Amino acid sequence: MNQIKLQQTKIKVKQVLNPNRYEHTLGVMYTAGALAMRYHEDMYHALFAGLLHDCAKAFPESACFTLCNSFCIPITEVERKNPGLLHAKLGACLAQKEYGISDAYVLDAIACHTTGRPNMTLLDKILYVADYMEPNRCEAPNLGEIRRLAFEDIDECLYAILESTVAYLKQKDAVIDPMTEETYLYYKKELNK
Ligand SMILES: [Fe+2]
Ligand SMILES: [Fe+2]
């Protein structure tokens, strides 16, 4: 059942995403699957979270605002200025309504995959890490270390990603979503950094 649904969902996602985004999506899906094996997470939860995490990227930013309004998804001030952030919450909503995912554990992981959140579930962490380090990624300077850490200690890996993301955004003078900062500070304290 899960295998059939996964294949059907793959076909549907391939139809709506551009080829590069679809390649990235497959990379995240299989990386999340590998991390699920390593950390004894449910394999299908990880595969579906990876496959659907960027499903809202099928829409231009203007359409994301309209869709968020029609689904009554609240939009924060930061999201209004950075519409790219919206695809996480909207993606969780579409995963439920358009792709028939009913498991809140999977939907929540999709909803927080751009910013993280304090006290993340194992699946949240797996998706967040997989999104950053899947094999098609090449832009981050510390990818080698991140990929090594991911299979050694997922909390340390998560923290390393949050730290370099916050440092990168600050150096660029870009707006940081308060949730990213909150997540970073939460894990800094949690891991005694
Ligand atoms: Fe994303
Ligand atoms: Fe992504």
Coordinates of C-alpha atoms and ligand atoms in Angstrom, one line a residue:
M1 CA 0.0 0.0 0.0
N2 CA 2.7 2.5 1.0
Q3 CA 4.9 1.5 -1.9
I4 CA 2.0 1.9 -4.4
K5 CA 1.0 5.3 -2.9
L6 CA 4.6 6.4 -2.9
Q7 CA 5.0 5.6 -6.6
Q8 CA 1.7 7.3 -7.5
T9 CA 2.7 10.4 -5.5
K10 CA 6.1 10.5 -7.3
I11 CA 4.4 10.6 -10.6
K12 CA 2.1 13.4 -9.5
V13 CA 5.0 15.4 -8.0
K14 CA 7.1 15.0 -11.2
Q15 CA 4.2 16.5 -13.2
V16 CA 4.1 19.7 -11.2
L17 CA 7.7 20.5 -10.2
N18 CA 10.4 21.7 -12.7
P19 CA 13.1 19.1 -13.4
N20 CA 15.7 20.6 -11.1
R21 CA 13.3 20.8 -8.2
Y22 CA 12.2 17.3 -8.9
E23 CA 15.8 16.0 -8.8
H24 CA 16.3 17.8 -5.5
T25 CA 13.1 16.3 -4.2
L26 CA 14.3 12.8 -5.1
G27 CA 17.6 13.5 -3.4
V28 CA 15.9 14.7 -0.2
M29 CA 13.5 11.7 -0.3
Y30 CA 16.3 9.1 -0.6
T31 CA 18.6 10.9 1.9
A32 CA 15.7 11.1 4.4
G33 CA 15.2 7.3 3.8
A34 CA 18.8 6.6 4.5
L35 CA 18.7 8.7 7.7
A36 CA 15.5 6.9 8.7
M37 CA 17.5 3.6 8.4
R38 CA 20.3 5.0 10.5
Y39 CA 18.1 6.4 13.3
H40 CA 15.3 3.7 13.2
E41 CA 12.6 6.2 12.0
D42 CA 9.6 4.9 10.0
M43 CA 10.9 4.6 6.4
Y44 CA 7.7 5.7 4.7
H45 CA 7.2 8.7 7.0
A46 CA 10.7 9.8 5.9
L47 CA 10.1 9.0 2.2
F48 CA 6.8 10.8 2.0
A49 CA 8.1 13.8 4.0
G50 CA 11.0 14.1 1.5
L51 CA 8.9 13.6 -1.5
L52 CA 6.4 16.3 -0.6
H53 CA 8.5 18.8 1.3
D54 CA 8.7 21.2 -1.6
C55 CA 5.4 20.4 -3.3
A56 CA 4.3 24.0 -2.9
K57 CA 7.3 25.1 -5.0
A58 CA 5.1 24.2 -8.0
F59 CA 3.5 27.6 -7.6
P60 CA 4.8 31.1 -8.2
E61 CA 5.1 33.2 -5.1
S62 CA 2.0 35.3 -6.0
A63 CA -0.1 32.1 -6.2
C64 CA 1.3 31.0 -2.8
F65 CA -0.3 34.1 -1.2
T66 CA -3.6 33.4 -2.8
L67 CA -3.5 29.7 -1.8
C68 CA -2.5 30.5 1.8
N69 CA -5.5 32.9 2.0
S70 CA -7.9 30.4 0.6
F71 CA -6.6 27.7 3.0
C72 CA -6.8 30.3 5.9
I73 CA -3.0 29.8 6.6
P74 CA -1.8 32.8 8.6
I75 CA 1.0 34.8 7.0
T76 CA 3.6 36.5 9.2
E77 CA 5.3 39.8 8.5
V78 CA 8.6 38.0 7.7
E79 CA 6.8 35.6 5.3
R80 CA 5.2 38.6 3.6
K81 CA 8.6 40.0 2.9
N82 CA 10.2 36.6 2.1
P83 CA 7.4 34.7 0.3
G84 CA 9.9 31.9 -0.3
L85 CA 9.4 30.9 3.3
L86 CA 5.7 30.2 2.7
H87 CA 6.2 27.0 0.8
A88 CA 6.7 25.0 3.9
K89 CA 3.4 25.7 5.6
L90 CA 1.6 25.7 2.3
G91 CA 3.3 22.4 1.4
A92 CA 2.1 20.8 4.5
C93 CA -1.5 21.9 3.7
L94 CA -1.2 20.6 0.1
A95 CA 0.3 17.3 1.3
Q96 CA -2.8 16.8 3.3
K97 CA -5.5 18.2 0.9
E98 CA -4.0 17.3 -2.5
Y99 CA -1.8 14.2 -1.8
G100 CA -3.9 12.6 0.9
I101 CA -1.3 12.5 3.7
S102 CA -3.2 12.4 7.0
D103 CA -0.3 11.8 9.4
A104 CA 0.4 14.9 11.5
Y105 CA 3.9 13.8 12.2
V106 CA 4.7 13.9 8.5
L107 CA 2.8 17.2 7.9
D108 CA 4.5 18.9 10.8
A109 CA 8.0 17.9 9.5
I110 CA 7.1 19.5 6.1
A111 CA 5.7 22.6 7.8
C112 CA 8.9 23.3 9.7
H113 CA 11.5 22.2 7.1
T114 CA 12.7 25.8 6.2
T115 CA 13.1 27.2 9.7
G116 CA 13.2 24.2 12.1
R117 CA 11.5 24.7 15.4
P118 CA 12.4 24.2 19.1
N119 CA 12.2 20.6 20.3
M120 CA 12.0 19.0 16.8
T121 CA 10.8 15.5 16.4
L122 CA 13.2 12.9 14.9
L123 CA 11.4 13.2 11.6
D124 CA 11.6 17.0 11.6
K125 CA 15.4 16.7 12.1
I126 CA 15.8 14.0 9.4
L127 CA 13.9 16.2 6.8
Y128 CA 15.7 19.4 7.8
V129 CA 19.1 17.7 7.5
A130 CA 18.3 15.8 4.3
D131 CA 17.1 19.0 2.6
Y132 CA 20.5 20.7 3.4
M133 CA 22.8 17.9 2.4
E134 CA 21.1 15.7 -0.3
P135 CA 23.6 14.7 -3.1
N136 CA 22.6 17.5 -5.6
R137 CA 23.5 20.2 -3.1
C138 CA 26.9 21.8 -3.6
E139 CA 26.7 25.4 -2.5
A140 CA 27.3 25.2 1.3
P141 CA 31.0 25.3 2.3
N142 CA 30.8 22.8 5.1
L143 CA 28.9 20.1 3.3
G144 CA 31.5 17.4 3.7
E145 CA 31.5 17.8 7.5
I146 CA 27.7 18.0 7.6
R147 CA 27.3 14.8 5.6
R148 CA 29.7 13.0 7.9
L149 CA 28.0 14.3 11.1
A150 CA 24.5 13.5 9.8
F151 CA 25.1 9.8 10.1
E152 CA 27.1 10.1 13.3
D153 CA 25.0 12.4 15.5
I154 CA 21.9 14.0 14.0
D155 CA 21.6 16.6 16.8
E156 CA 25.2 17.9 16.3
C157 CA 24.5 17.9 12.6
L158 CA 21.3 19.9 13.0
Y159 CA 23.1 22.4 15.2
A160 CA 26.0 22.8 12.7
I161 CA 23.4 23.5 9.9
L162 CA 21.5 26.0 12.1
E163 CA 24.8 27.7 13.1
S164 CA 26.1 28.1 9.6
T165 CA 22.6 29.2 8.3
V166 CA 22.3 31.9 10.9
A167 CA 25.9 33.1 10.3
Y168 CA 25.3 33.1 6.5
L169 CA 22.1 35.1 6.8
K170 CA 23.7 37.6 9.2
Q171 CA 26.7 38.1 7.0
K172 CA 24.4 38.7 4.0
D173 CA 22.3 41.1 6.1
A174 CA 19.3 39.1 5.1
V175 CA 16.1 38.9 7.1
I176 CA 16.2 35.9 9.5
D177 CA 12.9 34.3 10.3
P178 CA 12.4 34.5 14.1
M179 CA 11.7 30.8 14.1
T180 CA 15.2 30.0 12.7
E181 CA 16.8 32.2 15.3
E182 CA 14.7 30.7 18.1
T183 CA 15.5 27.1 16.9
Y184 CA 19.2 28.0 16.7
L185 CA 19.2 29.4 20.3
Y186 CA 17.1 26.4 21.6
Y187 CA 19.7 23.9 20.3
K188 CA 22.6 26.0 21.3
K189 CA 21.4 25.8 24.9
E190 CA 20.2 22.2 24.6
L191 CA 23.6 21.0 23.3
N192 CA 25.6 23.3 25.7
K193 CA 27.3 25.2 23.0
Ligands
FE1 FE 11.9 23.8 0.8
FE2 FE 14.0 21.4 -0.5

